[in-house]
CSV table of C-alpha atoms in Angstrom, one decimal:
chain,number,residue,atom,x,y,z
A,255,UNK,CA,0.0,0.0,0.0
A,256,UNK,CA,1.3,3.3,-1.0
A,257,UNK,CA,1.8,5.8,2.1
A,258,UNK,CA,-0.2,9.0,1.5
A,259,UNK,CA,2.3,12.1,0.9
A,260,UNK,CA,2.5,14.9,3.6
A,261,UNK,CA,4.5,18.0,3.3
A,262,UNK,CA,6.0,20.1,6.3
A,263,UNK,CA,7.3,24.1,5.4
A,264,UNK,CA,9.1,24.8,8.5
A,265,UNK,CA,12.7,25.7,10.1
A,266,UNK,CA,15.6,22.9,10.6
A,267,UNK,CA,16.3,22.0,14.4
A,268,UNK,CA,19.9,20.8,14.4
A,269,UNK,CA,19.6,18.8,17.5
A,270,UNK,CA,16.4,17.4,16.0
A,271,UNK,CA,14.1,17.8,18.4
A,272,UNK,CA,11.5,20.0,16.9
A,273,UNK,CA,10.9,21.5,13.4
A,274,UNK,CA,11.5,19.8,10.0
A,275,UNK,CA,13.1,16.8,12.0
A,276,UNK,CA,10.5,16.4,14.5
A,277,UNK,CA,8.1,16.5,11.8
A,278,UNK,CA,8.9,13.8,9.6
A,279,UNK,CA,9.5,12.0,12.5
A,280,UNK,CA,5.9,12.6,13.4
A,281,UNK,CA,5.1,11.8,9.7
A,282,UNK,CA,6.6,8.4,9.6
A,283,UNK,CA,5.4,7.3,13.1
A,284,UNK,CA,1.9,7.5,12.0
A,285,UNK,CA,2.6,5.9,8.9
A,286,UNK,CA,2.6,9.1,5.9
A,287,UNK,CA,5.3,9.4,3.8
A,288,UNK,CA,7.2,12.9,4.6
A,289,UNK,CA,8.6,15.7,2.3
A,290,UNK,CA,9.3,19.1,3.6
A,291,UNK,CA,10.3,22.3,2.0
A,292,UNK,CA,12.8,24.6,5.1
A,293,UNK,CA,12.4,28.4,5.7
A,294,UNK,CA,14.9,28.9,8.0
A,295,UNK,CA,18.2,26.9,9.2
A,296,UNK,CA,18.8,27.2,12.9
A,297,UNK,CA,21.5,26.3,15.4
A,298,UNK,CA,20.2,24.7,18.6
A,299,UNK,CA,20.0,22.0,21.2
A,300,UNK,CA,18.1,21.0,24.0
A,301,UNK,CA,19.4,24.1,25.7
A,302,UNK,CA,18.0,26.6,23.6
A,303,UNK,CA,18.5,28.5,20.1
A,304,UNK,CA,22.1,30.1,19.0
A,305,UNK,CA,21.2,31.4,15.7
A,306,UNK,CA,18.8,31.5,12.9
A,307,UNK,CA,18.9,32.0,9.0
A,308,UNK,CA,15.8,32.7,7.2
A,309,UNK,CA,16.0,31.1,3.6
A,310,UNK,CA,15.5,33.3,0.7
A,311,UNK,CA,11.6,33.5,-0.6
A,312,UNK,CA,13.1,32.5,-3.8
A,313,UNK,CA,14.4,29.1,-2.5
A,314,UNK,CA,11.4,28.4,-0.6
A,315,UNK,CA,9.3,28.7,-3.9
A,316,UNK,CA,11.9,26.7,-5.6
A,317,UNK,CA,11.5,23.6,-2.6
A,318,UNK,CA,7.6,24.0,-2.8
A,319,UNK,CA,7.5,23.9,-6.7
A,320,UNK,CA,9.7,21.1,-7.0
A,321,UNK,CA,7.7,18.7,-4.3
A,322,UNK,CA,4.1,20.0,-5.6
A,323,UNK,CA,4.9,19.1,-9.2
A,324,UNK,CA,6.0,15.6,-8.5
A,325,UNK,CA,4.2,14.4,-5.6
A,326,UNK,CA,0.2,14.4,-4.4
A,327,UNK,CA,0.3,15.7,-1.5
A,328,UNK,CA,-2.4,15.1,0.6
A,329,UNK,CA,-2.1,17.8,3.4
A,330,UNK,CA,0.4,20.6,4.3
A,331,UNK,CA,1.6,21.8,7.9
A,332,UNK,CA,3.8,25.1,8.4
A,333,UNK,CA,6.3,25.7,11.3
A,334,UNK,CA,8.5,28.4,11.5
A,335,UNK,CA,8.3,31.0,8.5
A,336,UNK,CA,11.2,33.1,8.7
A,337,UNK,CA,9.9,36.1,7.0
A,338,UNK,CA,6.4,37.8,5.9
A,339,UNK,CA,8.0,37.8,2.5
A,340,UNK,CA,8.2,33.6,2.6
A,341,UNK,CA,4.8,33.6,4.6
A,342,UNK,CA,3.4,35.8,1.6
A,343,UNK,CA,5.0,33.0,-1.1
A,344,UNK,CA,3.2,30.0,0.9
A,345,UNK,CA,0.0,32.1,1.3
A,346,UNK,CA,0.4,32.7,-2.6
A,347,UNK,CA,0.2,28.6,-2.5
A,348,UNK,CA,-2.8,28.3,-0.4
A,349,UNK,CA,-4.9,31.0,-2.1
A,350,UNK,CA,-4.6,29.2,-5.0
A,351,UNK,CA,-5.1,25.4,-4.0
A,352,UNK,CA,-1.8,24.1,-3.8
A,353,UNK,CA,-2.2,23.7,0.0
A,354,UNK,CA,-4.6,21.0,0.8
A,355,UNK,CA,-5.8,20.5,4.3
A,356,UNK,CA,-3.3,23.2,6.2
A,357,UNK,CA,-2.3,23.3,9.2
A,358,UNK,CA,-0.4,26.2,10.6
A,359,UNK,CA,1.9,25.9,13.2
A,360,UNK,CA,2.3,30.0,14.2
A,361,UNK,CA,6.2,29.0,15.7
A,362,UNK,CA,6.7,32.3,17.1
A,363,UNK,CA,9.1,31.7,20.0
A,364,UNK,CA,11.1,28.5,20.7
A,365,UNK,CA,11.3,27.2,24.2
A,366,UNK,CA,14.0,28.4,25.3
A,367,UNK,CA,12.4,32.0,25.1
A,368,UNK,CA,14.8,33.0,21.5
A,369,UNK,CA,12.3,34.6,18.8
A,370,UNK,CA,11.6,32.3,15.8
A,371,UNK,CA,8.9,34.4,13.9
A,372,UNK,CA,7.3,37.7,13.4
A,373,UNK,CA,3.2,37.7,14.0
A,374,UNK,CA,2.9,39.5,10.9
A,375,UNK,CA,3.7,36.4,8.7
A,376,UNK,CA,1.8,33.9,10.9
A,377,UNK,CA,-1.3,36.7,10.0
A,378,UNK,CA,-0.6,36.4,7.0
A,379,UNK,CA,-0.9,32.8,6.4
A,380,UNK,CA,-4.2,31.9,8.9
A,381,UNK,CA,-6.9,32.7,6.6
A,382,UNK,CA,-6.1,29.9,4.7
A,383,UNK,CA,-5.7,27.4,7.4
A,384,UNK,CA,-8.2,24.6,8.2
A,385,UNK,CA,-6.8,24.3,11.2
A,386,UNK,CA,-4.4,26.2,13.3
A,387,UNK,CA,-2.7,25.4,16.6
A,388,UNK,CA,-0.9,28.1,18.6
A,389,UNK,CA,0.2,27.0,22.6
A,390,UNK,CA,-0.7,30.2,25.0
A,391,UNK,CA,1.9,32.4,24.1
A,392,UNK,CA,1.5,32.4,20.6
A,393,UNK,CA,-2.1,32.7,21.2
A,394,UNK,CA,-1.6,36.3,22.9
A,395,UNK,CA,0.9,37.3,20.5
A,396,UNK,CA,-1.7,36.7,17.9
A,397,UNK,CA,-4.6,38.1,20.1
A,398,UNK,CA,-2.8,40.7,22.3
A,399,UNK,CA,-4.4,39.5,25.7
A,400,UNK,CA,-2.8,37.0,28.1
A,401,UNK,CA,-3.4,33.3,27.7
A,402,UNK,CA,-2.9,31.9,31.2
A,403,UNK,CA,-5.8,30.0,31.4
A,404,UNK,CA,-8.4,27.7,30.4
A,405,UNK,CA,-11.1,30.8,29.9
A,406,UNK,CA,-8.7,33.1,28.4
A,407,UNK,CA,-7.5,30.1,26.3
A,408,UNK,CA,-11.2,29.8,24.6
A,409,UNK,CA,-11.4,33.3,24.3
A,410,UNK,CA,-8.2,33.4,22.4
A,411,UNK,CA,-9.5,30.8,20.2
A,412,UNK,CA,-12.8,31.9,19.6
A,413,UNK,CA,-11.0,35.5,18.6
A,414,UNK,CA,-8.7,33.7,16.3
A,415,UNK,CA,-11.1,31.6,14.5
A,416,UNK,CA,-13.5,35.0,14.0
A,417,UNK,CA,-10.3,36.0,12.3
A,418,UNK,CA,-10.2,33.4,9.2
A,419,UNK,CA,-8.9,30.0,10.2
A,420,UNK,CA,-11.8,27.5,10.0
A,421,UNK,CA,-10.5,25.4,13.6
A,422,UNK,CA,-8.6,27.0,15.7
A,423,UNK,CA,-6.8,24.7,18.9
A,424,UNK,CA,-5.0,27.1,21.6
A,425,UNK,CA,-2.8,23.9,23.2
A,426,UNK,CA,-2.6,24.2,27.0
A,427,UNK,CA,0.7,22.6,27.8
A,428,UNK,CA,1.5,25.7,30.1
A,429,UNK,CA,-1.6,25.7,31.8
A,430,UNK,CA,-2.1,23.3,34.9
A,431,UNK,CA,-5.8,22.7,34.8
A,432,UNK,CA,-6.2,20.7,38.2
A,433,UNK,CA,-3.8,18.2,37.1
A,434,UNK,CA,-5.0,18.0,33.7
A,435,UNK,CA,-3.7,19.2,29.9
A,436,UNK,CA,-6.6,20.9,28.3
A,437,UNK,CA,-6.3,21.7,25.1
A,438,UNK,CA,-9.4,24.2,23.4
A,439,UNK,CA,-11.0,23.3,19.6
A,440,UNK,CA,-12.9,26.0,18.2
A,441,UNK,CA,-14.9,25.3,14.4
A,442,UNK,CA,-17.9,25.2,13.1
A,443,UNK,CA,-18.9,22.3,15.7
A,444,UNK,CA,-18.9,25.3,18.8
A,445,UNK,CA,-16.5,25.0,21.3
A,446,UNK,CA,-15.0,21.9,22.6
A,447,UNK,CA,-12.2,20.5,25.3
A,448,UNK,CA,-9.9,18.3,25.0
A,449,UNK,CA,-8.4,17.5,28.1
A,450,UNK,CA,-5.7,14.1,29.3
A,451,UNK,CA,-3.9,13.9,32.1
A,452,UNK,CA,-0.4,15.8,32.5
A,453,UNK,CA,2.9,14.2,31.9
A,454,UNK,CA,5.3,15.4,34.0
A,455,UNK,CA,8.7,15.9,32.4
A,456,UNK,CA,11.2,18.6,31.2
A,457,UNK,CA,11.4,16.7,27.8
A,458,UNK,CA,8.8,18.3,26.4
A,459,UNK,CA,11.0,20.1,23.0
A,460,UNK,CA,8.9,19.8,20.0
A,461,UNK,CA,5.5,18.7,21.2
A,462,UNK,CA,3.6,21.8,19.2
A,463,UNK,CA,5.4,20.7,16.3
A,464,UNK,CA,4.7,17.1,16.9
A,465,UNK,CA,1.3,17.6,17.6
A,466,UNK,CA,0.5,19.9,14.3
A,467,UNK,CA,2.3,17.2,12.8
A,468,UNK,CA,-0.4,14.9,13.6
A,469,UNK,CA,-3.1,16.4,12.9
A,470,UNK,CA,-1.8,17.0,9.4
A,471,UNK,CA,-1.6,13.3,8.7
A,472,UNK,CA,-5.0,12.2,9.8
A,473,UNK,CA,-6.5,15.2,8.0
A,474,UNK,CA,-4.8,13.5,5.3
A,475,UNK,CA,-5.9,10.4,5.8
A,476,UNK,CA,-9.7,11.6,5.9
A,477,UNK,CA,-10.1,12.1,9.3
A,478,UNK,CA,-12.6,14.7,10.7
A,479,UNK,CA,-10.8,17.9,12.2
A,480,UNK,CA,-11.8,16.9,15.8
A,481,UNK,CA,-10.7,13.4,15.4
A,482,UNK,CA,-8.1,14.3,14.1
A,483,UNK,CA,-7.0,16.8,17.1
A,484,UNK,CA,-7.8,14.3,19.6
A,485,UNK,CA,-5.6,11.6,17.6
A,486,UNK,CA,-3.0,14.0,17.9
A,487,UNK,CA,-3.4,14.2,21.7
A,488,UNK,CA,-2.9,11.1,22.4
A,489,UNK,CA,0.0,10.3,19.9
A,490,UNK,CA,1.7,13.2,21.9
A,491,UNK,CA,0.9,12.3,25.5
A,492,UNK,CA,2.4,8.8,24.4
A,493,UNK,CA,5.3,10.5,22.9
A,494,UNK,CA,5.8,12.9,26.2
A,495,UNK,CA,5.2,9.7,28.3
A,496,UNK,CA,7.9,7.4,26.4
A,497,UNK,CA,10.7,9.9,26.9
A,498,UNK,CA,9.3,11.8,30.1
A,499,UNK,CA,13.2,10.4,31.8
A,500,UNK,CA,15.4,10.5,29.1
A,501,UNK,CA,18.5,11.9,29.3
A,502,UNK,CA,19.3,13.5,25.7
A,503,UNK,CA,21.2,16.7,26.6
A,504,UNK,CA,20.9,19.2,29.4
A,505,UNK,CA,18.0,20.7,28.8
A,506,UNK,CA,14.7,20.4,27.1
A,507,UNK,CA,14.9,17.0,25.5
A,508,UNK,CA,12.8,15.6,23.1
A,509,UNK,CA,10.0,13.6,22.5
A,510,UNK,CA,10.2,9.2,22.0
A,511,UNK,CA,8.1,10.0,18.2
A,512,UNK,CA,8.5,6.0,17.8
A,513,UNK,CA,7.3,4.2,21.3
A,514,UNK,CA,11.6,3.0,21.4
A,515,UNK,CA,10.8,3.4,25.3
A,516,UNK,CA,7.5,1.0,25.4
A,517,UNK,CA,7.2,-2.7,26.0
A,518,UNK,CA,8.0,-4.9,22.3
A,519,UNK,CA,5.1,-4.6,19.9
A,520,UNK,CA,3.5,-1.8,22.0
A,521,UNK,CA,5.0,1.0,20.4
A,522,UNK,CA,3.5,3.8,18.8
A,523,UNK,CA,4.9,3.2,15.0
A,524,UNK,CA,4.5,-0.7,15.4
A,525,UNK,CA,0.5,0.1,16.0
A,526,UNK,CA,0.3,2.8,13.2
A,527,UNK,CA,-1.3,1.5,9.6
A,528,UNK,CA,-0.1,3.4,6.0
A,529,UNK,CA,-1.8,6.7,6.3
């Protein structure tokens, strides 16, 4: 059976723990077969970022042509954009039907606190998203109010969604909801949330990326935007779980993408099917 083709624009994580690396990591987990066009090249670890180089618009065009014309790809996610000039040449994509089932990924600051975006080229890309998935500080950077909790998260996305994106899912990582992870979906459905239990680890680097990830390959493999949001929780409460005590660097590690830390035949890849 021929894996379905999904397509990640985003930045390159040298220590692999998020971005381009963590989503075709994502991508093969769950059983899709990856290609990725990269806006930006940046140098970090676990510890945080220590530079980053936005590509040229004209080589980001040149990536996304060449994968468009050869492959069907069957749903698109963005990461980190670089510049509003790059977010304008994807958005140029979109508006004309070369971006099925998006998913934007507004990467506006990495964990470590280093600035990986500008709002104004997230804005400029969310109209055309079907779904979009900021945590709670890209959510007030993209609302201007604070995002500390699980009201001001649905506020945030109910704002956000008025605002062009047809789903809108504010993650709530940050927020400690009485011992819970609540993350808030906002469509055409009304308001729903999604909420697990916490996992309680410091190896949390790349989860939004991970989890946009996700939902880009169950979109693509005709899932429902709500089932595919709640697939994409629990493929990345597994992942936080598998490598809640690894020891991968000294700080933020990342996440076990491939169940390596469950029992044989329980891992997350081994129970994917071709998507």
């Amino acid at each position: 059976m021929t894996p379905r083709t999904v397509l990640t624009i985003a930045g390159s994580d040298s220590g692999g723990g998020a971005g381009i690396q963590a989503d075709l990591k994502t991508f093969a987990a769950l059983g899709a077969y990856g290609t990725s066009v990269l806006t930006a090249v940046t140098a970090q670890n676990t510890r945080g970022v220590d530079g980053v180089l936005p590509l040229p618009p004209q080589t980001v065009t040149e990536q996304l042509d060449s994968v468009l014309t050869d492959f069907t790809v069957r749903a698109v996610k963005t990461g980190v954009l670089g510049t509003p000039a790059v977010a304008d040449a994807i958005a140029d994509a979109a508006r004309s039907g070369r971006l099925p089932h998006l998913v934007v990924d507004p990467v506006l600051v990495a964990t470590s606190g280093h600035t990986l975006g500008v709002t104004a080229a997230v804005e400029r890309l969310l109209p055309y998203a079907q779904v979009a998935t900021p945590n709670c500080a890209e959510a007030a950077a993209l609302t201007g109010g604070p995002v500390t909790t699980v009201e001001e998260m649905v506020a945030a996305a109910e704002a956000l969604a008025a605002g062009g994106p047809a789903h809108v899912v504010v993650t709530g990582g940050d927020v400690d909801a009485d011992g819970e992870s609540v993350d808030v979906l906002v469509g055409a459905g009304g308001t729903t949330l999604l909420r697990g239990p916490r996992v309680d680890t410091v190896n949390n680097h790349g989860t939004g990326c991970s989890f946009s990830a996700a939902v880009a390959v169950r979109l693509a493999a005709g899932d429902p935007v709500a089932v595919a949001v709640a697939t994409a929780k629990e493929y990345v409460a597994r992942a936080l779980t598998g490598g809640r005590d690894w020891k991968l660097g000294a700080g933020a590690g990342p996440l076990d993408h491939f169940g390596w830390a469950c029992a044989p035949g329980q891992g997350t890849a081994g129970a994917s099917r071709p998507a």
